[in-house]
mmCIF file of C-alpha atoms and ligand atoms in Angstrom:
data_model
loop_
_atom_site.group_PDB
_atom_site.id
_atom_site.type_symbol
_atom_site.label_atom_id
_atom_site.label_comp_id
_atom_site.label_asym_id
_atom_site.label_seq_id
_atom_site.Cartn_x
_atom_site.Cartn_y
_atom_site.Cartn_z
ATOM 1 C CA MET A 875 0.000 0.000 0.000
ATOM 2 C CA GLY A 876 1.374 3.437 -0.925
ATOM 3 C CA ILE A 877 1.262 6.363 1.492
ATOM 4 C CA ARG A 878 -1.849 7.827 -0.188
ATOM 5 C CA ASP A 879 -3.746 4.504 -0.193
ATOM 6 C CA LYS A 880 -2.863 3.939 3.437
ATOM 7 C CA LYS A 881 -3.986 7.443 4.328
ATOM 8 C CA ASN A 882 -7.321 6.973 2.514
ATOM 9 C CA HIS A 883 -7.849 3.619 4.207
ATOM 10 C CA GLU A 884 -7.040 5.186 7.569
ATOM 11 C CA THR A 885 -9.250 8.206 6.954
ATOM 12 C CA SER A 886 -12.290 6.132 6.045
ATOM 13 C CA TYR A 887 -11.735 3.908 9.056
ATOM 14 C CA LEU A 888 -11.441 6.940 11.326
ATOM 15 C CA LYS A 889 -14.504 8.740 9.944
ATOM 16 C CA GLU A 890 -16.709 7.158 12.530
ATOM 17 C CA ARG A 891 -14.195 7.558 15.350
ATOM 18 C CA TRP A 892 -14.493 11.307 15.655
ATOM 19 C CA GLN A 893 -16.992 11.283 18.507
ATOM 20 C CA ASN A 894 -14.091 11.116 20.916
ATOM 21 C CA ARG A 895 -15.984 9.163 23.514
ATOM 22 C CA SER A 896 -14.960 6.011 25.268
ATOM 23 C CA GLU A 897 -17.019 2.970 24.458
ATOM 24 C CA ILE A 898 -15.524 0.856 27.193
ATOM 25 C CA VAL A 899 -16.175 3.258 30.066
ATOM 26 C CA PRO A 900 -19.834 4.118 30.835
ATOM 27 C CA PRO A 901 -20.663 7.621 29.471
ATOM 28 C CA ASN A 902 -21.399 9.244 32.838
ATOM 29 C CA ILE A 903 -18.106 7.990 34.260
ATOM 30 C CA GLU A 904 -16.194 9.042 31.124
ATOM 31 C CA ASP A 905 -17.726 12.537 31.310
ATOM 32 C CA PHE A 906 -16.956 12.836 35.004
ATOM 33 C CA THR A 907 -13.344 11.653 34.704
ATOM 34 C CA SER A 908 -12.723 13.675 31.512
ATOM 35 C CA GLN A 909 -13.846 16.891 33.150
ATOM 36 C CA PHE A 910 -12.313 16.172 36.558
ATOM 37 C CA ASN A 911 -8.923 17.771 35.928
ATOM 38 C CA ALA A 912 -8.315 21.370 35.012
ATOM 39 C CA ARG A 913 -6.386 21.576 31.763
ATOM 40 C CA GLU A 914 -4.757 24.234 29.667
ATOM 41 C CA GLN A 915 -7.076 26.345 27.536
ATOM 42 C CA ILE A 916 -5.350 25.240 24.342
ATOM 43 C CA LEU A 917 -6.134 21.565 25.100
ATOM 44 C CA LYS A 918 -9.804 22.511 25.456
ATOM 45 C CA GLU A 919 -9.488 24.394 22.168
ATOM 46 C CA ILE A 920 -8.141 21.259 20.449
ATOM 47 C CA GLU A 921 -10.936 19.153 21.964
ATOM 48 C CA GLN A 922 -13.440 21.610 20.516
ATOM 49 C CA TYR A 923 -11.682 21.692 17.127
ATOM 50 C CA ALA A 924 -11.648 17.876 17.046
ATOM 51 C CA SER A 925 -15.317 17.633 17.831
ATOM 52 C CA GLU A 926 -16.343 20.318 15.312
ATOM 53 C CA ASN A 927 -14.136 18.948 12.546
ATOM 54 C CA LYS A 928 -14.624 15.283 13.279
ATOM 55 C CA VAL A 929 -10.946 14.623 13.899
ATOM 56 C CA PRO A 930 -9.970 11.776 16.241
ATOM 57 C CA ILE A 931 -7.853 12.708 19.254
ATOM 58 C CA LEU A 932 -6.822 10.852 22.364
ATOM 59 C CA LEU A 933 -9.745 10.735 24.796
ATOM 60 C CA PRO A 934 -9.318 13.429 27.455
ATOM 61 C CA SER A 935 -9.315 10.945 30.358
ATOM 62 C CA ALA A 936 -6.640 8.890 28.559
ATOM 63 C CA ALA A 937 -4.650 12.083 27.931
ATOM 64 C CA ARG A 938 -4.693 12.847 31.674
ATOM 65 C CA PHE A 939 -3.416 9.321 32.323
ATOM 66 C CA LEU A 940 -0.638 9.826 29.752
ATOM 67 C CA GLN A 941 0.287 13.001 31.615
ATOM 68 C CA ILE A 942 0.564 11.111 34.914
ATOM 69 C CA ILE A 943 2.936 8.642 33.267
ATOM 70 C CA CYS A 944 4.993 11.508 31.849
ATOM 71 C CA ARG A 945 5.207 13.235 35.219
ATOM 72 C CA SER A 946 6.302 10.073 36.997
ATOM 73 C CA LYS A 947 8.730 8.739 34.334
ATOM 74 C CA LYS A 948 10.033 12.141 33.184
ATOM 75 C CA PRO A 949 11.079 10.929 29.716
ATOM 76 C CA GLU A 950 13.558 13.242 28.020
ATOM 77 C CA ASN A 951 13.346 11.778 24.561
ATOM 78 C CA ILE A 952 9.914 10.793 23.211
ATOM 79 C CA LEU A 953 8.774 9.267 19.917
ATOM 80 C CA GLU A 954 5.120 9.668 18.997
ATOM 81 C CA ILE A 955 3.518 7.634 16.200
ATOM 82 C CA GLY A 956 0.306 9.384 15.095
ATOM 83 C CA THR A 957 0.557 13.129 15.769
ATOM 84 C CA GLY A 958 -3.003 13.846 14.658
ATOM 85 C CA ILE A 959 -3.668 17.490 15.485
ATOM 86 C CA GLY A 960 -1.246 17.471 18.390
ATOM 87 C CA TYR A 961 -3.535 16.838 21.370
ATOM 88 C CA SER A 962 -1.468 13.998 22.844
ATOM 89 C CA THR A 963 1.764 15.786 21.884
ATOM 90 C CA LEU A 964 0.750 18.913 23.787
ATOM 91 C CA SER A 965 -0.614 16.877 26.700
ATOM 92 C CA MET A 966 2.857 15.335 27.119
ATOM 93 C CA LEU A 967 4.590 18.692 26.690
ATOM 94 C CA PHE A 968 2.429 20.370 29.338
ATOM 95 C CA ALA A 969 2.950 17.477 31.763
ATOM 96 C CA LEU A 970 6.722 17.751 31.317
ATOM 97 C CA LYS A 971 6.718 21.572 31.224
ATOM 98 C CA GLY A 972 8.406 21.327 27.835
ATOM 99 C CA ARG A 973 11.465 19.575 29.335
ATOM 100 C CA CYS A 974 11.622 16.861 26.677
ATOM 101 C CA HIS A 975 12.394 16.367 23.026
ATOM 102 C CA ILE A 976 9.497 14.952 21.028
ATOM 103 C CA THR A 977 9.721 13.467 17.543
ATOM 104 C CA SER A 978 6.204 12.983 16.213
ATOM 105 C CA VAL A 979 5.204 11.300 12.950
ATOM 106 C CA ASP A 980 2.037 11.416 10.888
ATOM 107 C CA PHE A 981 1.308 10.707 7.231
ATOM 108 C CA ASN A 982 -1.554 13.203 7.110
ATOM 109 C CA ILE A 983 -0.047 16.532 6.064
ATOM 110 C CA GLU A 984 -3.156 18.583 6.908
ATOM 111 C CA ARG A 985 -3.129 17.283 10.458
ATOM 112 C CA ILE A 986 0.622 17.806 10.833
ATOM 113 C CA LYS A 987 0.124 21.450 9.800
ATOM 114 C CA ILE A 988 -2.695 21.966 12.322
ATOM 115 C CA ALA A 989 -0.651 20.257 15.045
ATOM 116 C CA GLY A 990 2.271 22.563 14.214
ATOM 117 C CA LYS A 991 0.047 25.635 14.657
ATOM 118 C CA PHE A 992 -1.319 24.477 18.023
ATOM 119 C CA ILE A 993 2.179 23.558 19.263
ATOM 120 C CA LYS A 994 3.579 26.923 18.186
ATOM 121 C CA LYS A 995 0.658 28.749 19.793
ATOM 122 C CA ALA A 996 1.391 26.921 23.062
ATOM 123 C CA GLY A 997 5.019 28.093 22.847
ATOM 124 C CA PHE A 998 6.663 24.670 22.382
ATOM 125 C CA SER A 999 8.630 23.090 19.597
ATOM 126 C CA VAL A 1000 8.472 19.507 18.342
ATOM 127 C CA ASN A 1001 10.254 17.604 15.604
ATOM 128 C CA LEU A 1002 7.184 16.993 13.418
ATOM 129 C CA ILE A 1003 7.699 14.510 10.596
ATOM 130 C CA PHE A 1004 5.352 13.979 7.680
ATOM 131 C CA ASP A 1005 5.887 10.379 6.603
ATOM 132 C CA ASP A 1006 4.669 6.841 7.017
ATOM 133 C CA SER A 1007 5.722 5.764 10.490
ATOM 134 C CA PHE A 1008 7.138 2.498 9.124
ATOM 135 C CA ASN A 1009 9.685 4.472 7.087
ATOM 136 C CA ILE A 1010 10.668 6.508 10.114
ATOM 137 C CA ILE A 1011 10.878 3.501 12.433
ATOM 138 C CA ARG A 1012 13.152 1.765 9.897
ATOM 139 C CA LYS A 1013 15.334 4.879 9.667
ATOM 140 C CA LEU A 1014 15.557 5.323 13.439
ATOM 141 C CA LEU A 1015 16.522 1.668 13.910
ATOM 142 C CA ALA A 1016 19.235 1.982 11.272
ATOM 143 C CA GLU A 1017 20.592 5.065 13.069
ATOM 144 C CA GLY A 1018 20.603 3.216 16.407
ATOM 145 C CA ALA A 1019 18.219 5.769 17.975
ATOM 146 C CA THR A 1020 16.558 4.925 21.296
ATOM 147 C CA PHE A 1021 13.801 6.626 23.300
ATOM 148 C CA ASP A 1022 12.714 6.909 26.929
ATOM 149 C CA MET A 1023 9.094 6.778 25.877
ATOM 150 C CA ILE A 1024 7.166 5.876 22.711
ATOM 151 C CA PHE A 1025 3.498 6.706 22.371
ATOM 152 C CA VAL A 1026 1.685 4.878 19.573
ATOM 153 C CA ASP A 1027 -1.734 6.074 18.412
ATOM 154 C CA SER A 1028 -1.970 5.107 14.738
ATOM 155 C CA VAL A 1029 -3.770 2.363 12.786
ATOM 156 C CA LYS A 1030 -4.612 -0.368 15.293
ATOM 157 C CA SER A 1031 -4.295 -3.244 12.804
ATOM 158 C CA GLU A 1032 -0.683 -2.175 12.207
ATOM 159 C CA TYR A 1033 0.441 -2.466 15.838
ATOM 160 C CA VAL A 1034 1.340 -6.113 15.378
ATOM 161 C CA PHE A 1035 3.708 -5.210 12.535
ATOM 162 C CA MET A 1036 5.563 -2.518 14.477
ATOM 163 C CA ASN A 1037 5.574 -4.059 17.936
ATOM 164 C CA TYR A 1038 9.085 -5.607 17.985
ATOM 165 C CA LYS A 1039 10.575 -2.609 16.225
ATOM 166 C CA ILE A 1040 9.054 -0.267 18.796
ATOM 167 C CA GLN A 1041 10.519 -2.393 21.573
ATOM 168 C CA ALA A 1042 13.918 -2.287 19.870
ATOM 169 C CA LEU A 1043 13.724 1.518 19.953
ATOM 170 C CA LEU A 1044 13.149 1.613 23.709
ATOM 171 C CA LYS A 1045 15.923 2.361 26.169
ATOM 172 C CA HIS A 1046 16.359 0.138 29.223
ATOM 173 C CA SER A 1047 13.412 0.961 31.526
ATOM 174 C CA GLY A 1048 11.880 2.833 28.626
ATOM 175 C CA ILE A 1049 8.124 2.729 28.286
ATOM 176 C CA ALA A 1050 5.887 2.229 25.248
ATOM 177 C CA ILE A 1051 2.185 3.055 25.328
ATOM 178 C CA PHE A 1052 -0.230 1.843 22.666
ATOM 179 C CA ASP A 1053 -3.674 3.443 22.567
ATOM 180 C CA ASN A 1054 -7.003 1.792 21.587
ATOM 181 C CA VAL A 1055 -5.878 -1.770 22.311
ATOM 182 C CA LEU A 1056 -9.371 -2.769 23.533
ATOM 183 C CA PHE A 1057 -10.965 -1.237 20.430
ATOM 184 C CA ARG A 1058 -14.366 -0.298 21.834
ATOM 185 C CA GLY A 1059 -14.262 -3.458 23.935
ATOM 186 C CA TYR A 1060 -14.538 -5.626 20.791
ATOM 187 C CA VAL A 1061 -11.251 -7.325 21.665
ATOM 188 C CA CYS A 1062 -13.013 -8.974 24.632
ATOM 189 C CA ASN A 1063 -16.549 -9.221 23.182
ATOM 190 C CA GLU A 1064 -18.501 -10.041 20.060
ATOM 191 C CA HIS A 1065 -17.680 -7.613 17.264
ATOM 192 C CA PRO A 1066 -19.330 -6.537 14.004
ATOM 193 C CA PRO A 1067 -18.021 -8.625 11.055
ATOM 194 C CA ARG A 1068 -16.436 -5.599 9.355
ATOM 195 C CA TYR A 1069 -13.897 -5.305 12.195
ATOM 196 C CA LYS A 1070 -12.860 -8.947 11.872
ATOM 197 C CA ARG A 1071 -9.387 -8.185 10.493
ATOM 198 C CA THR A 1072 -8.635 -5.343 12.914
ATOM 199 C CA ILE A 1073 -9.699 -7.377 15.936
ATOM 200 C CA LYS A 1074 -7.807 -10.442 14.736
ATOM 201 C CA LEU A 1075 -4.613 -8.404 14.314
ATOM 202 C CA LEU A 1076 -5.078 -6.569 17.613
ATOM 203 C CA LYS A 1077 -5.519 -9.905 19.397
ATOM 204 C CA LYS A 1078 -2.414 -11.236 17.662
ATOM 205 C CA PHE A 1079 -0.500 -8.132 18.775
ATOM 206 C CA LEU A 1080 -1.639 -8.557 22.385
ATOM 207 C CA SER A 1081 -0.761 -12.253 22.412
ATOM 208 C CA HIS A 1082 2.761 -11.470 21.104
ATOM 209 C CA VAL A 1083 3.193 -8.802 23.752
ATOM 210 C CA LYS A 1084 2.048 -11.204 26.462
ATOM 211 C CA THR A 1085 4.768 -13.731 25.721
ATOM 212 C CA TYR A 1086 7.610 -11.411 24.721
ATOM 213 C CA PRO A 1087 10.573 -11.763 27.092
ATOM 214 C CA GLY A 1088 12.178 -8.838 28.901
ATOM 215 C CA ILE A 1089 9.120 -6.635 29.214
ATOM 216 C CA ILE A 1090 6.446 -5.891 31.800
ATOM 217 C CA THR A 1091 2.985 -5.128 30.422
ATOM 218 C CA SER A 1092 -0.397 -3.905 31.634
ATOM 219 C CA ILE A 1093 -3.621 -3.024 29.862
ATOM 220 C CA ILE A 1094 -5.348 -0.086 31.498
ATOM 221 C CA PRO A 1095 -9.094 0.073 30.707
ATOM 222 C CA ILE A 1096 -9.171 3.818 30.252
ATOM 223 C CA GLY A 1097 -10.315 5.645 27.116
ATOM 224 C CA ASP A 1098 -10.258 2.937 24.450
ATOM 225 C CA GLY A 1099 -7.765 0.793 26.383
ATOM 226 C CA MET A 1100 -4.102 1.661 26.803
ATOM 227 C CA LEU A 1101 -1.313 -0.905 26.774
ATOM 228 C CA ILE A 1102 1.819 -0.058 28.743
ATOM 229 C CA ILE A 1103 5.045 -1.900 28.006
ATOM 230 C CA GLU A 1104 8.089 -1.384 30.176
ATOM 231 C CA ASN A 1105 11.382 -2.565 28.759
ATOM 232 C CA GLN A 1106 13.431 -4.550 31.278
ATOM 233 C CA ASP A 1107 16.278 -5.441 28.893
HETATM 234 C C1 SAM B 712 -6.083 8.834 16.404
HETATM 235 S S1 SAM B 712 -5.144 9.863 15.388
HETATM 236 C C2 SAM B 712 -3.899 10.463 16.464
HETATM 237 C C3 SAM B 712 -4.417 11.408 17.489
HETATM 238 C C4 SAM B 712 -3.333 12.101 18.271
HETATM 239 N N1 SAM B 712 -2.516 11.170 18.981
HETATM 240 C C5 SAM B 712 -3.980 13.110 19.214
HETATM 241 O O1 SAM B 712 -4.248 12.778 20.371
HETATM 242 O O2 SAM B 712 -4.220 14.240 18.754
HETATM 243 C C6 SAM B 712 -4.214 8.719 14.453
HETATM 244 C C7 SAM B 712 -3.234 9.387 13.518
HETATM 245 O O3 SAM B 712 -2.310 8.399 13.069
HETATM 246 C C8 SAM B 712 -1.959 8.716 11.741
HETATM 247 N N2 SAM B 712 -1.428 7.470 11.154
HETATM 248 C C9 SAM B 712 -2.064 6.283 11.055
HETATM 249 N N3 SAM B 712 -1.254 5.357 10.509
HETATM 250 C C10 SAM B 712 -0.080 5.983 10.244
HETATM 251 C C11 SAM B 712 1.145 5.564 9.667
HETATM 252 N N4 SAM B 712 1.344 4.303 9.238
HETATM 253 N N5 SAM B 712 2.135 6.477 9.554
HETATM 254 C C12 SAM B 712 1.964 7.754 9.980
HETATM 255 N N6 SAM B 712 0.820 8.205 10.533
HETATM 256 C C13 SAM B 712 -0.197 7.334 10.666
HETATM 257 C C14 SAM B 712 -3.235 9.240 11.117
HETATM 258 O O4 SAM B 712 -2.983 10.055 10.009
HETATM 259 C C15 SAM B 712 -3.883 9.972 12.285
HETATM 260 O O5 SAM B 712 -3.682 11.363 12.236
#
């Protein structure tokens, strides 16, 4: 699949994901937990932009959780796969008060541009890369790059194909977080036939992760399900 085909595939898949609501947490609890923490005005602005323009972003409650991880791990060097419009990127930057270097990749140029504007407006800078993440991952591995933290929020059916590479890019005690691993709860329940492939590949990804040596893993049922992998090698 070329970059344009992949983008079209991804865009059509994401069309229905714009609601930005959890489907694994009951709505009243999601609303309560999403609104519980004060957050920077610009994050609220991005939430509003996402909802008005039907753009998928990390669920606010999941973003707060990502911030807690950032504050406790204090990663200096972060790789993000799936910049979107920069909501998760800025959430990490605010949590770390900008004391980190983020490389963030997306193959959607319009979104990269919007993310760049929001990041600039917030007064931060990020190494934003417009490319297919598989190209960038390959390049980073060839360069011997490693990261304290990697946040992955791209096409869920592709996680299984990048998993080992992501782990190879982690420093010792580095942490990788994959979003949407419970995929609306379908990973643990019956699912509509059209998601058969995605669910099959997500399950395959999770079963690989479960048996992979040298890592500690947890699935946190927040947002759409977040998988945390800590590298012990
Ligand atoms: C759910 S959105 C990311 C939301 C973002 N993390 C946020 O909170 O604002 C997923 C993004 O991943 C990008 N993406 C999906 N597959 C990709 C790939 N193989 N390479 C680069 N970007 C990809 C899409 O273009 C999309 O913008």
